Amino acid sequence: MTAPIVLRPPKGAPFVLASASPRRSSLLAQIGLVPDAVDPAEADETPFPAEKPRPYAARMARAKADAVAPRHPGAFVLAADTVVACGRRILPKTENTDEAARCLSLLSGRRHRVIGGICLIDPDGAVHERVVETRVGIKRLAGSEVAAYLASGEWSGKAGGYAVQGLAAAYVEFLNGSYSNVVGLALAETYALLSGVGFTHAPAAAEAPA
């Protein structure tokens, strides 16, 4: 029986995920990385006046990492932020059906961008950043489709009011770029950041016999 492969930080340093998102934890698990701690950041996510989506995504990821890193000296701290942009407009993380309905109306029948900001702070305090952009096209939605999606509740707390890994997959007719970025964390770019600072894949340690 082969041992599972895990992604290990260099020199046994702890790895902290600065996000409460179960989607990000699940995505990291796909590449063999399980955080030693999950410590969600509290950050004001209000965009600056006239702030564009790409700089906003980078700023929010950095702000979250900066907020959590001081609580974990000697650790690698990873933070991320996902922004759905329709033109230059930053769509909200929808908290009610009215917001979700407005987002779906804007996205229906057109293409938009999903921008992921990624920030890693290493144990020496050095900052490593990436911004990833994926283009997504949503089919023209019928009123019955919007009503069904709103009734599903999947939109709750989602940037742009939809989750591509759920029912909304039926409405996505175009996707160019990282799929995992749309889910919540661009895995190839995250892995590049981690491997660049010394994370490596290795067999998991065997459990001691009972």
CSV table of C-alpha atoms in Angstrom, one decimal:
chain,number,residue,atom,x,y,z
A,1,MET,CA,0.0,0.0,0.0
A,2,THR,CA,1.5,3.4,-1.0
A,3,ALA,CA,1.8,6.2,1.5
A,4,PRO,CA,-0.2,9.4,0.8
A,5,ILE,CA,1.9,12.3,-0.5
A,6,VAL,CA,1.9,15.5,1.5
A,7,LEU,CA,3.3,19.0,1.0
A,8,ARG,CA,5.7,19.9,3.7
A,9,PRO,CA,7.1,23.3,4.8
A,10,PRO,CA,10.8,23.6,5.0
A,11,LYS,CA,12.6,22.9,8.3
A,12,GLY,CA,9.3,21.8,9.9
A,13,ALA,CA,8.0,25.3,10.2
A,14,PRO,CA,4.2,25.6,10.9
A,15,PHE,CA,1.8,26.5,8.1
A,16,VAL,CA,-1.2,28.7,8.9
A,17,LEU,CA,-4.1,29.4,6.7
A,18,ALA,CA,-5.5,32.8,7.3
A,19,SER,CA,-9.0,32.0,6.0
A,20,ALA,CA,-12.1,30.3,7.4
A,21,SER,CA,-13.2,29.2,3.9
A,22,PRO,CA,-13.8,25.5,3.8
A,23,ARG,CA,-13.3,25.7,0.0
A,24,ARG,CA,-9.7,26.9,0.4
A,25,SER,CA,-8.9,24.2,3.0
A,26,SER,CA,-10.3,21.6,0.6
A,27,LEU,CA,-8.3,22.9,-2.3
A,28,LEU,CA,-5.1,22.9,-0.3
A,29,ALA,CA,-5.8,19.3,0.7
A,30,GLN,CA,-5.9,18.4,-3.0
A,31,ILE,CA,-2.2,19.2,-3.3
A,32,GLY,CA,-1.4,17.5,0.0
A,33,LEU,CA,-1.3,20.5,2.3
A,34,VAL,CA,-3.2,20.5,5.6
A,35,PRO,CA,-2.7,23.6,7.8
A,36,ASP,CA,-1.3,23.3,11.2
A,37,ALA,CA,-3.7,26.1,12.2
A,38,VAL,CA,-6.6,27.9,10.6
A,39,ASP,CA,-6.7,31.5,11.8
A,40,PRO,CA,-9.2,33.7,9.9
A,41,ALA,CA,-8.3,37.3,9.4
A,42,GLU,CA,-10.6,40.2,10.2
A,43,ALA,CA,-10.1,42.9,7.7
A,44,ASP,CA,-12.2,45.8,6.4
A,45,GLU,CA,-13.2,44.6,2.9
A,46,THR,CA,-14.6,48.0,1.7
A,47,PRO,CA,-13.1,48.9,-1.6
A,48,PHE,CA,-11.4,52.3,-1.8
A,49,PRO,CA,-13.2,54.9,-3.9
A,50,ALA,CA,-12.6,54.1,-7.6
A,51,GLU,CA,-10.3,51.1,-6.6
A,52,LYS,CA,-9.9,48.7,-9.5
A,53,PRO,CA,-10.6,45.0,-9.0
A,54,ARG,CA,-7.1,43.7,-9.5
A,55,PRO,CA,-5.3,46.0,-7.0
A,56,TYR,CA,-8.2,45.4,-4.6
A,57,ALA,CA,-7.7,41.6,-4.7
A,58,ALA,CA,-4.0,42.0,-4.0
A,59,ARG,CA,-4.6,44.5,-1.2
A,60,MET,CA,-7.1,42.4,0.6
A,61,ALA,CA,-4.9,39.2,0.4
A,62,ARG,CA,-2.0,41.2,1.8
A,63,ALA,CA,-4.1,42.8,4.6
A,64,LYS,CA,-5.3,39.4,5.7
A,65,ALA,CA,-1.8,38.0,5.8
A,66,ASP,CA,-0.5,41.0,7.7
A,67,ALA,CA,-3.3,40.7,10.2
A,68,VAL,CA,-2.6,37.0,11.0
A,69,ALA,CA,1.2,36.7,10.7
A,70,PRO,CA,2.1,38.6,14.0
A,71,ARG,CA,0.0,36.0,15.9
A,72,HIS,CA,2.2,33.1,14.5
A,73,PRO,CA,5.9,34.0,14.7
A,74,GLY,CA,8.1,31.5,12.9
A,75,ALA,CA,5.2,30.2,10.7
A,76,PHE,CA,4.3,30.4,7.0
A,77,VAL,CA,1.0,32.3,6.7
A,78,LEU,CA,-1.1,32.1,3.6
A,79,ALA,CA,-4.0,34.4,2.8
A,80,ALA,CA,-6.2,34.8,-0.2
A,81,ASP,CA,-9.0,36.9,-1.5
A,82,THR,CA,-11.4,36.3,-4.4
A,83,VAL,CA,-13.0,39.1,-6.4
A,84,VAL,CA,-15.7,38.9,-9.0
A,85,ALA,CA,-15.5,41.9,-11.4
A,86,CYS,CA,-18.0,42.9,-14.0
A,87,GLY,CA,-16.1,45.5,-16.0
A,88,ARG,CA,-14.5,47.7,-13.4
A,89,ARG,CA,-17.3,47.0,-10.9
A,90,ILE,CA,-16.4,44.9,-7.9
A,91,LEU,CA,-19.4,42.6,-7.1
A,92,PRO,CA,-20.2,42.0,-3.4
A,93,LYS,CA,-20.1,38.8,-1.4
A,94,THR,CA,-23.8,38.4,-1.4
A,95,GLU,CA,-25.6,38.3,2.0
A,96,ASN,CA,-29.2,38.4,0.9
A,97,THR,CA,-31.3,37.3,-2.1
A,98,ASP,CA,-31.7,40.9,-3.4
A,99,GLU,CA,-27.9,41.2,-3.7
A,100,ALA,CA,-27.6,37.8,-5.2
A,101,ALA,CA,-30.4,38.6,-7.8
A,102,ARG,CA,-28.7,41.8,-8.8
A,103,CYS,CA,-25.4,40.0,-9.3
A,104,LEU,CA,-26.9,37.3,-11.4
A,105,SER,CA,-28.7,39.9,-13.5
A,106,LEU,CA,-25.4,41.6,-14.2
A,107,LEU,CA,-23.6,38.4,-15.0
A,108,SER,CA,-26.3,36.8,-17.1
A,109,GLY,CA,-25.4,36.5,-20.8
A,110,ARG,CA,-21.9,38.1,-20.5
A,111,ARG,CA,-18.3,37.4,-19.5
A,112,HIS,CA,-16.7,38.6,-16.3
A,113,ARG,CA,-13.4,38.2,-14.4
A,114,VAL,CA,-12.6,36.3,-11.3
A,115,ILE,CA,-9.5,37.7,-9.7
A,116,GLY,CA,-7.6,35.9,-6.9
A,117,GLY,CA,-5.1,37.6,-4.7
A,118,ILE,CA,-2.6,35.3,-2.9
A,119,CYS,CA,-0.2,36.4,-0.2
A,120,LEU,CA,2.3,34.3,1.6
A,121,ILE,CA,4.4,35.6,4.5
A,122,ASP,CA,7.3,33.4,5.5
A,123,PRO,CA,8.9,33.0,8.9
A,124,ASP,CA,11.5,35.8,8.1
A,125,GLY,CA,8.7,38.2,7.3
A,126,ALA,CA,9.3,38.2,3.6
A,127,VAL,CA,6.1,38.7,1.5
A,128,HIS,CA,5.4,36.6,-1.6
A,129,GLU,CA,2.4,37.6,-3.8
A,130,ARG,CA,0.5,36.6,-6.9
A,131,VAL,CA,-2.6,37.9,-8.6
A,132,VAL,CA,-4.5,35.4,-10.8
A,133,GLU,CA,-7.2,36.2,-13.3
A,134,THR,CA,-9.8,33.9,-14.8
A,135,ARG,CA,-12.4,34.8,-17.4
A,136,VAL,CA,-15.8,33.3,-17.0
A,137,GLY,CA,-18.9,33.4,-19.2
A,138,ILE,CA,-22.4,32.8,-17.8
A,139,LYS,CA,-25.2,31.9,-20.2
A,140,ARG,CA,-28.3,34.1,-20.5
A,141,LEU,CA,-30.3,33.1,-17.5
A,142,ALA,CA,-34.1,32.5,-17.6
A,143,GLY,CA,-36.1,33.9,-14.8
A,144,SER,CA,-36.9,30.4,-13.6
A,145,GLU,CA,-33.2,29.6,-13.5
A,146,VAL,CA,-32.5,32.7,-11.4
A,147,ALA,CA,-35.3,31.8,-9.1
A,148,ALA,CA,-34.1,28.2,-8.7
A,149,TYR,CA,-30.6,29.3,-7.9
A,150,LEU,CA,-31.7,31.9,-5.4
A,151,ALA,CA,-33.9,29.1,-3.7
A,152,SER,CA,-30.8,26.9,-3.5
A,153,GLY,CA,-29.0,29.2,-1.1
A,154,GLU,CA,-25.7,28.5,-2.7
A,155,TRP,CA,-25.2,32.2,-3.3
A,156,SER,CA,-24.9,33.1,0.4
A,157,GLY,CA,-21.5,34.7,1.1
A,158,LYS,CA,-20.2,34.0,-2.4
A,159,ALA,CA,-18.4,36.7,-4.3
A,160,GLY,CA,-20.6,37.6,-7.3
A,161,GLY,CA,-23.4,35.6,-5.9
A,162,TYR,CA,-22.5,32.2,-7.3
A,163,ALA,CA,-20.4,29.1,-6.6
A,164,VAL,CA,-18.9,27.5,-9.8
A,165,GLN,CA,-18.5,24.2,-8.0
A,166,GLY,CA,-22.2,23.9,-7.3
A,167,LEU,CA,-25.4,24.3,-9.3
A,168,ALA,CA,-24.0,27.3,-11.1
A,169,ALA,CA,-21.8,24.9,-13.1
A,170,ALA,CA,-24.8,24.3,-15.3
A,171,TYR,CA,-24.8,28.0,-16.3
A,172,VAL,CA,-21.1,28.4,-17.0
A,173,GLU,CA,-20.5,28.2,-20.8
A,174,PHE,CA,-17.0,29.7,-21.0
A,175,LEU,CA,-14.0,29.5,-18.7
A,176,ASN,CA,-10.5,30.7,-19.6
A,177,GLY,CA,-7.8,30.3,-16.9
A,178,SER,CA,-7.6,28.7,-13.5
A,179,TYR,CA,-10.8,26.8,-12.5
A,180,SER,CA,-9.6,26.5,-8.9
A,181,ASN,CA,-9.2,30.3,-8.8
A,182,VAL,CA,-12.9,30.6,-9.4
A,183,VAL,CA,-13.6,28.1,-6.6
A,184,GLY,CA,-11.5,30.1,-4.2
A,185,LEU,CA,-7.7,29.6,-4.6
A,186,ALA,CA,-5.6,29.2,-7.7
A,187,LEU,CA,-3.7,26.0,-7.0
A,188,ALA,CA,-0.9,26.1,-9.6
A,189,GLU,CA,0.1,29.7,-8.6
A,190,THR,CA,-0.2,28.9,-4.9
A,191,TYR,CA,2.0,25.8,-5.3
A,192,ALA,CA,4.5,27.9,-7.2
A,193,LEU,CA,4.7,30.3,-4.3
A,194,LEU,CA,5.1,27.5,-1.8
A,195,SER,CA,7.6,25.5,-3.7
A,196,GLY,CA,9.6,28.7,-4.3
A,197,VAL,CA,10.1,29.1,-0.6
A,198,GLY,CA,11.0,25.4,-0.1
A,199,PHE,CA,7.8,23.4,0.4
A,200,THR,CA,8.2,19.9,-1.1
A,201,HIS,CA,6.1,16.9,-1.7
A,202,ALA,CA,7.0,13.8,0.3
A,203,PRO,CA,5.3,10.6,1.6
A,204,ALA,CA,3.4,11.1,4.8
A,205,ALA,CA,5.0,9.7,7.9
A,206,ALA,CA,3.7,6.3,8.8
A,207,GLU,CA,1.6,6.0,11.8
A,208,ALA,CA,3.0,4.2,14.8
A,209,PRO,CA,1.4,0.8,15.4
A,210,ALA,CA,-1.3,0.7,18.1
